[in-house]
Amino acid sequence: MLQFPKFDLNETNVFRVTNVNHDTYQVVSFTGESSVAQLTGKLYHQQQRPVIGDYVAGKSNADLVMIDKLLPRQTELKRQNGEQIQMFGVNIDYVFITMALNEDFNLNRLQRYLTLAYDSGATPVILLTKADLVAGKTDEQKLAVDSVTFGAVECMAFSRTQFDQAHRELMRFLKPGKTGILIGSSGVGKSTLLNLLLDESRIATKAIRDDGKGRHTTTTRELHYLANGAAMIDSPGVRSVGINADSADSVDQVFKRIKVLSRECRFKDCQHISEPGCAVQQALKAGALDQHVWENYQKMIIEAQYAGLSSREIENAKLQRMMGGKQVHKQIWKRP
Ligand SMILES: Nc1nc2c(ncn2[C@@H]2O[C@H](COP(=O)(O)OP(=O)(O)OP(=O)(O)O)[C@@H](O)[C@H]2O)c(=O)[nH]1
Ligand SMILES: [Mg+2]
Ligand SMILES: [Zn+2]
């Protein structure tokens, strides 16, 4: 039996949304049984749509649940992208901000995640992963985190070899009826942690790329119930936190030098990855362009491109980028 909040309804008519795919939903009843669900015509014509973590009222009809009402939300984890609002999930108690201690470690980004979490009404918890990759530096990095949070946010560091400890620490929060969400960059180990809590490898994880970047293995948000009746939402790696759609231009302003450099590239549509005659790569090798400036530039461009898109559009854009990336590589290999 799952512990749903009390609503003024027969509990057999209350469901929780665990997955959203266009107009089709996956819901779970308080008995833990999951079904496919759709909206009734009446609800469909209203503006609001259920999102992951929502409690809804509906009637079970054969194998299909017809949702006719959205029930009040306790918390909403969202961000504003220009005019659009992107929902990460609702009715969340704990936002597990997941950040790896290696290249991913970034206090500015952490601060933006903390703002999102506080705005949502949920409690943030900071999970620092991959401690094994930064041996000896962990304590120093934890102090740096405390300087941002004034010590007011629980922060714990794990590594692959300390999964028992990670499990124990996370279960302190994930009591029956509680809901958490894992957010953070791609490849920081969100799905790895959730698998640990589910005691089985239900969710795909993938080794990160040689350049230390994640591969965007998780592409949809999904709510999973643990054996004890707590819930955890796994989400795809977040590209940006709070960057405005019109910042694509200002990014170019800040890094004007790179634009100037890229005019010298042999190919007009050079991606500056491994194309021959790439002026950006040459400048990097020669030390004329700082590797950090370059990495920040790439990140910000990608973030700015995704800003203003809905979560579905972002996922599509990500997929296209990944496929596009592969094609670029193939073309290069084919060149004599
Ligand atoms: N060295 C090390 N590797 C880890 C640790 N935790 C996870 N990994 C590895 O990091 C890689 C990425 O992990 P995932 O769990 O797929 O990352 P994710 O955050 O879910 O990534 P997306 O789904 O792309 O957002 C996997 O190869 C994991 O085995 C850790 O503590 N130390
Ligand atoms: Mg994942
Ligand atoms: Zn180039």
CSV table of C-alpha atoms and ligand atoms in Angstrom, one decimal:
chain,number,residue,atom,x,y,z
A,1,MET,CA,0.0,0.0,0.0
A,2,LEU,CA,1.3,3.4,-0.9
A,3,GLN,CA,0.8,6.4,1.3
A,4,PHE,CA,-1.0,9.0,-0.7
A,5,PRO,CA,-2.0,12.3,0.9
A,6,LYS,CA,-5.6,12.6,2.1
A,7,PHE,CA,-8.0,14.0,-0.5
A,8,ASP,CA,-11.7,14.5,-0.2
A,9,LEU,CA,-12.3,11.5,-2.4
A,10,ASN,CA,-12.7,7.7,-2.4
A,11,GLU,CA,-9.1,6.5,-2.4
A,12,THR,CA,-9.8,4.0,-5.1
A,13,ASN,CA,-10.3,7.0,-7.4
A,14,VAL,CA,-6.9,8.6,-6.7
A,15,PHE,CA,-3.9,7.9,-8.8
A,16,ARG,CA,-0.4,9.3,-9.1
A,17,VAL,CA,1.3,10.2,-12.4
A,18,THR,CA,4.6,8.3,-12.8
A,19,ASN,CA,5.3,9.0,-16.5
A,20,VAL,CA,4.1,11.4,-19.2
A,21,ASN,CA,4.2,10.7,-22.9
A,22,HIS,CA,2.4,13.3,-25.0
A,23,ASP,CA,-1.3,12.7,-24.1
A,24,THR,CA,-0.8,9.3,-22.5
A,25,TYR,CA,0.1,8.9,-18.9
A,26,GLN,CA,1.3,6.1,-16.7
A,27,VAL,CA,-0.4,6.2,-13.3
A,28,VAL,CA,-0.2,4.1,-10.1
A,29,SER,CA,-3.0,3.5,-7.6
A,30,PHE,CA,-2.6,3.4,-3.8
A,31,THR,CA,-2.4,-0.4,-4.1
A,32,GLY,CA,0.7,0.0,-6.2
A,33,GLU,CA,-0.9,-1.2,-9.4
A,34,SER,CA,0.1,0.8,-12.5
A,35,SER,CA,-2.1,1.5,-15.5
A,36,VAL,CA,-2.2,3.6,-18.6
A,37,ALA,CA,-4.3,6.7,-18.4
A,38,GLN,CA,-5.8,9.4,-20.5
A,39,LEU,CA,-7.6,12.7,-19.9
A,40,THR,CA,-11.4,13.0,-20.3
A,41,GLY,CA,-12.5,15.4,-23.0
A,42,LYS,CA,-13.5,17.9,-20.3
A,43,LEU,CA,-10.1,18.0,-18.7
A,44,TYR,CA,-8.3,17.9,-22.0
A,45,HIS,CA,-10.0,21.2,-23.0
A,46,GLN,CA,-8.7,22.9,-19.9
A,47,GLN,CA,-5.3,24.5,-19.9
A,48,GLN,CA,-3.6,22.6,-17.1
A,49,ARG,CA,-2.0,19.2,-17.8
A,50,PRO,CA,-0.9,16.7,-15.2
A,51,VAL,CA,2.8,16.3,-14.9
A,52,ILE,CA,5.0,13.8,-13.2
A,53,GLY,CA,4.3,13.4,-9.5
A,54,ASP,CA,0.7,14.8,-9.8
A,55,TYR,CA,-2.1,13.2,-7.9
A,56,VAL,CA,-5.2,12.9,-10.1
A,57,ALA,CA,-8.8,11.7,-9.7
A,58,GLY,CA,-10.1,9.3,-12.3
A,59,LYS,CA,-12.0,6.1,-12.9
A,60,SER,CA,-10.6,2.8,-13.9
A,61,ASN,CA,-12.3,1.3,-16.9
A,62,ALA,CA,-11.0,-2.1,-18.0
A,63,ASP,CA,-7.2,-1.4,-18.4
A,64,LEU,CA,-7.5,2.3,-18.9
A,65,VAL,CA,-7.8,5.1,-16.3
A,66,MET,CA,-9.7,8.2,-17.4
A,67,ILE,CA,-8.4,11.2,-15.5
A,68,ASP,CA,-11.1,13.8,-14.9
A,69,LYS,CA,-9.4,16.0,-12.3
A,70,LEU,CA,-6.1,17.4,-11.2
A,71,LEU,CA,-5.7,17.4,-7.4
A,72,PRO,CA,-4.0,20.2,-5.5
A,73,ARG,CA,-0.2,20.3,-5.6
A,74,GLN,CA,2.0,20.6,-2.6
A,75,THR,CA,5.2,21.7,-4.3
A,76,GLU,CA,6.2,22.4,-7.9
A,77,LEU,CA,9.8,22.2,-9.1
A,78,LYS,CA,10.0,24.3,-12.3
A,79,ARG,CA,12.0,26.9,-14.1
A,80,GLN,CA,11.0,29.8,-16.2
A,81,ASN,CA,12.5,29.9,-19.7
A,82,GLY,CA,11.4,33.2,-21.1
A,83,GLU,CA,7.6,32.8,-21.5
A,84,GLN,CA,7.6,29.1,-20.9
A,85,ILE,CA,7.6,27.2,-17.7
A,86,GLN,CA,9.4,23.9,-17.6
A,87,MET,CA,8.2,21.5,-15.0
A,88,PHE,CA,10.6,19.0,-13.5
A,89,GLY,CA,8.0,17.4,-11.2
A,90,VAL,CA,5.5,18.2,-8.5
A,91,ASN,CA,4.6,17.0,-5.0
A,92,ILE,CA,8.4,16.6,-4.3
A,93,ASP,CA,9.7,16.6,-0.7
A,94,TYR,CA,13.5,16.5,-1.5
A,95,VAL,CA,15.4,17.8,-4.4
A,96,PHE,CA,18.6,15.8,-4.6
A,97,ILE,CA,21.0,18.1,-6.4
A,98,THR,CA,23.6,15.7,-7.8
A,99,MET,CA,27.0,17.0,-8.8
A,100,ALA,CA,30.1,15.1,-9.6
A,101,LEU,CA,33.3,16.2,-7.8
A,102,ASN,CA,35.4,16.1,-11.0
A,103,GLU,CA,34.9,18.5,-14.0
A,104,ASP,CA,31.2,18.8,-13.3
A,105,PHE,CA,31.8,20.6,-9.9
A,106,ASN,CA,30.6,24.2,-10.2
A,107,LEU,CA,29.5,26.4,-7.4
A,108,ASN,CA,27.6,28.9,-9.6
A,109,ARG,CA,25.5,26.1,-11.1
A,110,LEU,CA,24.9,24.7,-7.6
A,111,GLN,CA,23.6,28.1,-6.5
A,112,ARG,CA,21.1,28.1,-9.4
A,113,TYR,CA,19.9,24.7,-8.5
A,114,LEU,CA,19.5,25.7,-4.9
A,115,THR,CA,17.4,28.6,-6.0
A,116,LEU,CA,15.1,26.3,-8.0
A,117,ALA,CA,14.8,23.9,-5.1
A,118,TYR,CA,13.9,26.7,-2.6
A,119,ASP,CA,11.4,28.2,-5.0
A,120,SER,CA,9.7,24.9,-5.3
A,121,GLY,CA,9.0,24.5,-1.6
A,122,ALA,CA,10.9,21.3,-1.4
A,123,THR,CA,14.1,20.7,0.7
A,124,PRO,CA,17.4,20.6,-1.2
A,125,VAL,CA,20.0,17.9,-0.5
A,126,ILE,CA,23.3,18.0,-2.2
A,127,LEU,CA,24.8,14.7,-3.4
A,128,LEU,CA,28.5,14.9,-4.5
A,129,THR,CA,29.4,11.9,-6.6
A,130,LYS,CA,32.6,10.3,-8.0
A,131,ALA,CA,34.7,11.1,-4.9
A,132,ASP,CA,37.0,8.3,-6.1
A,133,LEU,CA,38.1,10.5,-9.0
A,134,VAL,CA,39.3,13.4,-6.8
A,135,ALA,CA,41.0,11.5,-4.0
A,136,GLY,CA,42.0,13.8,-1.2
A,137,LYS,CA,40.1,16.8,-2.4
A,138,THR,CA,36.6,15.9,-1.2
A,139,ASP,CA,36.8,17.7,2.2
A,140,GLU,CA,38.0,20.9,0.6
A,141,GLN,CA,35.1,20.7,-1.9
A,142,LYS,CA,32.6,20.0,0.8
A,143,LEU,CA,33.8,23.2,2.6
A,144,ALA,CA,33.4,25.1,-0.7
A,145,VAL,CA,29.8,23.8,-0.9
A,146,ASP,CA,29.2,24.9,2.7
A,147,SER,CA,30.4,28.4,1.9
A,148,VAL,CA,27.6,28.6,-0.7
A,149,THR,CA,24.9,27.1,1.5
A,150,PHE,CA,26.1,28.6,4.8
A,151,GLY,CA,26.0,25.0,6.0
A,152,ALA,CA,22.2,25.0,5.9
A,153,VAL,CA,21.9,22.3,3.3
A,154,GLU,CA,22.8,18.7,3.9
A,155,CYS,CA,25.6,17.7,1.7
A,156,MET,CA,27.2,14.2,1.3
A,157,ALA,CA,29.9,12.8,-0.9
A,158,PHE,CA,30.0,9.3,-2.3
A,159,SER,CA,32.0,7.2,-4.6
A,160,ARG,CA,31.4,4.0,-6.4
A,161,THR,CA,33.1,2.1,-3.6
A,162,GLN,CA,30.8,3.5,-0.9
A,163,PHE,CA,27.4,2.6,-2.3
A,164,ASP,CA,26.3,1.0,1.1
A,165,GLN,CA,26.9,4.4,2.7
A,166,ALA,CA,25.1,6.2,-0.1
A,167,HIS,CA,22.1,3.8,0.3
A,168,ARG,CA,21.9,4.4,4.0
A,169,GLU,CA,22.2,8.2,3.7
A,170,LEU,CA,19.5,8.5,1.1
A,171,MET,CA,17.1,6.3,2.9
A,172,ARG,CA,17.3,8.7,5.9
A,173,PHE,CA,15.2,11.0,3.7
A,174,LEU,CA,13.2,8.5,1.6
A,175,LYS,CA,10.7,7.5,4.3
A,176,PRO,CA,7.4,5.9,3.1
A,177,GLY,CA,5.2,8.5,1.4
A,178,LYS,CA,8.1,10.8,0.7
A,179,THR,CA,9.1,11.8,-2.8
A,180,GLY,CA,12.6,12.8,-4.1
A,181,ILE,CA,13.9,13.9,-7.5
A,182,LEU,CA,17.5,13.5,-8.8
A,183,ILE,CA,18.6,16.5,-10.8
A,184,GLY,CA,22.0,17.4,-12.2
A,185,SER,CA,24.2,17.3,-15.3
A,186,SER,CA,24.4,14.2,-17.6
A,187,GLY,CA,26.7,11.5,-16.4
A,188,VAL,CA,27.0,12.5,-12.8
A,189,GLY,CA,25.5,9.2,-11.7
A,190,LYS,CA,21.8,10.0,-11.0
A,191,SER,CA,20.5,6.7,-12.5
A,192,THR,CA,23.3,4.8,-10.8
A,193,LEU,CA,22.1,6.1,-7.4
A,194,LEU,CA,18.5,5.3,-8.2
A,195,ASN,CA,19.4,1.8,-9.3
A,196,LEU,CA,21.1,1.4,-6.0
A,197,LEU,CA,17.9,2.3,-4.2
A,198,LEU,CA,15.8,0.0,-6.4
A,199,ASP,CA,18.1,-2.9,-5.6
A,200,GLU,CA,18.2,-3.8,-9.3
A,201,SER,CA,19.4,-2.4,-12.5
A,202,ARG,CA,16.1,-1.2,-13.8
A,203,ILE,CA,17.5,1.9,-15.4
A,204,ALA,CA,20.1,2.1,-18.1
A,205,THR,CA,23.4,3.9,-17.1
A,206,LYS,CA,26.2,4.5,-19.5
A,207,ALA,CA,29.9,5.2,-19.1
A,208,ILE,CA,30.6,8.9,-19.8
A,209,ARG,CA,32.6,10.0,-22.8
A,210,ASP,CA,36.3,10.3,-22.9
A,211,ASP,CA,36.1,14.1,-22.5
A,212,GLY,CA,34.3,13.6,-19.2
A,213,LYS,CA,30.9,14.6,-20.5
A,214,GLY,CA,27.7,12.6,-20.0
A,215,ARG,CA,25.9,10.9,-22.8
A,216,HIS,CA,22.4,11.8,-21.9
A,217,THR,CA,21.5,8.2,-21.2
A,218,THR,CA,18.2,9.0,-19.5
A,219,THR,CA,15.8,10.7,-21.9
A,220,THR,CA,12.6,10.7,-20.0
A,221,ARG,CA,11.6,11.7,-16.5
A,222,GLU,CA,10.1,8.8,-14.5
A,223,LEU,CA,8.8,8.3,-11.0
A,224,HIS,CA,9.8,5.0,-9.4
A,225,TYR,CA,8.4,3.6,-6.2
A,226,LEU,CA,11.0,2.0,-3.9
A,227,ALA,CA,10.2,-1.1,-1.9
A,228,ASN,CA,9.4,0.9,1.2
A,229,GLY,CA,6.8,3.1,-0.5
A,230,ALA,CA,9.0,6.2,-1.0
A,231,ALA,CA,9.2,7.6,-4.5
A,232,MET,CA,12.1,8.9,-6.5
A,233,ILE,CA,12.1,10.7,-9.9
A,234,ASP,CA,15.0,10.2,-12.2
A,235,SER,CA,15.5,12.9,-14.8
A,236,PRO,CA,17.6,13.4,-17.9
A,237,GLY,CA,20.8,15.5,-17.3
A,238,VAL,CA,19.9,19.1,-17.2
A,239,ARG,CA,21.6,21.3,-19.8
A,240,SER,CA,21.0,24.7,-18.2
A,241,VAL,CA,19.6,26.3,-15.1
A,242,GLY,CA,18.0,29.6,-15.6
A,243,ILE,CA,19.6,30.9,-18.8
A,244,ASN,CA,17.3,33.0,-21.0
A,245,ALA,CA,16.5,32.3,-24.6
A,246,ASP,CA,17.9,35.6,-25.8
A,247,SER,CA,21.2,35.0,-24.1
A,248,ALA,CA,22.5,33.2,-27.3
A,249,ASP,CA,23.6,36.6,-28.5
A,250,SER,CA,25.2,37.7,-25.3
A,251,VAL,CA,27.1,34.5,-25.1
A,252,ASP,CA,28.5,35.4,-28.5
A,253,GLN,CA,29.4,38.9,-27.2
A,254,VAL,CA,31.3,37.5,-24.3
A,255,PHE,CA,33.2,35.1,-26.4
A,256,LYS,CA,33.6,37.3,-29.5
A,257,ARG,CA,37.1,36.0,-29.9
A,258,ILE,CA,36.0,32.5,-30.6
A,259,LYS,CA,33.7,33.8,-33.3
A,260,VAL,CA,36.5,35.7,-34.9
A,261,LEU,CA,38.7,32.6,-34.7
A,262,SER,CA,36.0,30.4,-36.2
A,263,ARG,CA,36.0,32.6,-39.4
A,264,GLU,CA,39.4,31.2,-40.0
A,265,CYS,CA,38.2,27.6,-40.0
A,266,ARG,CA,38.5,25.7,-43.3
A,267,PHE,CA,34.8,24.6,-43.3
A,268,LYS,CA,32.1,27.2,-43.0
A,269,ASP,CA,30.0,24.9,-40.8
A,270,CYS,CA,32.9,23.7,-38.7
A,271,GLN,CA,31.8,22.3,-35.4
A,272,HIS,CA,35.3,22.8,-34.0
A,273,ILE,CA,35.5,19.2,-32.8
A,274,SER,CA,38.0,17.4,-35.0
A,275,GLU,CA,37.6,18.9,-38.5
A,276,PRO,CA,40.8,19.5,-40.4
A,277,GLY,CA,41.9,23.1,-40.6
A,278,CYS,CA,39.9,24.1,-37.5
A,279,ALA,CA,41.3,27.5,-36.2
A,280,VAL,CA,39.7,27.0,-32.8
A,281,GLN,CA,41.4,23.6,-32.3
A,282,GLN,CA,44.7,25.1,-33.5
A,283,ALA,CA,44.4,28.0,-31.1
A,284,LEU,CA,43.7,25.6,-28.2
A,285,LYS,CA,46.7,23.5,-29.1
A,286,ALA,CA,48.9,26.6,-29.4
A,287,GLY,CA,47.6,27.8,-26.0
A,288,ALA,CA,46.3,31.0,-27.6
A,289,LEU,CA,42.8,30.0,-26.4
A,290,ASP,CA,42.1,28.9,-22.9
A,291,GLN,CA,40.6,25.4,-22.6
A,292,HIS,CA,38.3,26.6,-19.9
A,293,VAL,CA,37.0,29.6,-21.8
A,294,TRP,CA,36.3,27.2,-24.7
A,295,GLU,CA,34.4,24.7,-22.6
A,296,ASN,CA,32.3,27.4,-21.0
A,297,TYR,CA,31.5,28.8,-24.4
A,298,GLN,CA,30.3,25.4,-25.6
A,299,LYS,CA,28.2,24.8,-22.6
A,300,MET,CA,26.6,28.2,-22.7
A,301,ILE,CA,25.8,28.0,-26.4
A,302,ILE,CA,24.2,24.6,-25.9
A,303,GLU,CA,22.2,25.9,-22.9
A,304,ALA,CA,21.1,29.0,-24.7
A,305,GLN,CA,19.9,26.9,-27.6
A,306,TYR,CA,17.8,24.8,-25.3
A,307,ALA,CA,16.3,27.7,-23.4
A,308,GLY,CA,12.8,28.5,-24.4
A,309,LEU,CA,12.1,25.0,-25.6
A,310,SER,CA,9.6,22.7,-23.9
A,311,SER,CA,11.0,19.6,-22.2
A,312,ARG,CA,9.9,17.5,-25.1
A,313,GLU,CA,11.5,19.8,-27.6
A,314,ILE,CA,14.7,19.8,-25.5
A,315,GLU,CA,14.7,16.0,-25.5
A,316,ASN,CA,14.2,16.0,-29.3
A,317,ALA,CA,16.9,18.6,-29.7
A,318,LYS,CA,19.2,16.4,-27.6
A,319,LEU,CA,18.5,13.4,-29.7
A,320,GLN,CA,19.1,15.3,-32.9
A,321,ARG,CA,22.3,16.6,-31.5
A,322,MET,CA,23.5,13.2,-30.6
A,323,MET,CA,22.6,11.8,-34.0
A,324,GLY,CA,24.0,14.8,-35.8
A,325,GLY,CA,27.2,14.4,-33.8
A,326,LYS,CA,27.6,10.8,-35.0
A,327,GLN,CA,27.0,11.8,-38.6
A,328,VAL,CA,29.7,14.5,-38.3
A,329,HIS,CA,32.2,11.9,-37.2
A,330,LYS,CA,31.3,9.5,-39.9
A,331,GLN,CA,31.8,12.2,-42.5
A,332,ILE,CA,35.2,13.0,-41.1
A,333,TRP,CA,36.3,9.3,-41.2
A,334,LYS,CA,35.1,9.0,-44.8
A,335,ARG,CA,37.2,12.0,-45.9
A,336,PRO,CA,40.4,10.9,-47.7
B,1,LIG,N1,34.1,6.7,-10.9
B,1,LIG,C1,32.8,6.8,-10.6
B,1,LIG,N2,31.9,6.6,-11.6
B,1,LIG,C2,30.6,6.7,-11.3
B,1,LIG,C3,30.2,6.9,-10.0
B,1,LIG,N3,28.8,7.0,-10.0
B,1,LIG,C4,28.4,6.7,-11.3
B,1,LIG,N4,29.5,6.5,-12.1
B,1,LIG,C5,29.5,6.2,-13.5
B,1,LIG,O1,29.2,7.4,-14.3
B,1,LIG,C6,28.5,7.0,-15.5
B,1,LIG,C7,27.3,7.7,-15.7
B,1,LIG,O2,26.3,7.4,-14.7
B,1,LIG,P1,24.7,7.5,-14.9
B,1,LIG,O3,24.1,7.0,-13.7
B,1,LIG,O4,24.3,7.0,-16.2
B,1,LIG,O5,24.6,9.1,-15.0
B,1,LIG,P2,23.2,10.0,-15.1
B,1,LIG,O6,23.4,11.2,-14.2
B,1,LIG,O7,22.0,9.2,-14.9
B,1,LIG,O8,23.3,10.5,-16.6
B,1,LIG,P3,22.1,10.9,-17.6
B,1,LIG,O9,21.1,9.9,-17.6
B,1,LIG,O10,22.8,11.1,-19.0
B,1,LIG,O11,21.6,12.3,-17.1
B,1,LIG,C8,28.3,5.4,-15.4
B,1,LIG,O12,29.3,4.8,-16.1
B,1,LIG,C9,28.5,5.2,-13.9
B,1,LIG,O13,29.0,3.9,-13.6
B,1,LIG,C10,31.2,7.1,-9.0
B,1,LIG,O14,30.9,7.4,-7.8
B,1,LIG,N5,32.5,7.1,-9.4
B,2,MG,MG,20.4,8.8,-16.1
B,3,ZN,ZN,36.6,25.0,-36.4
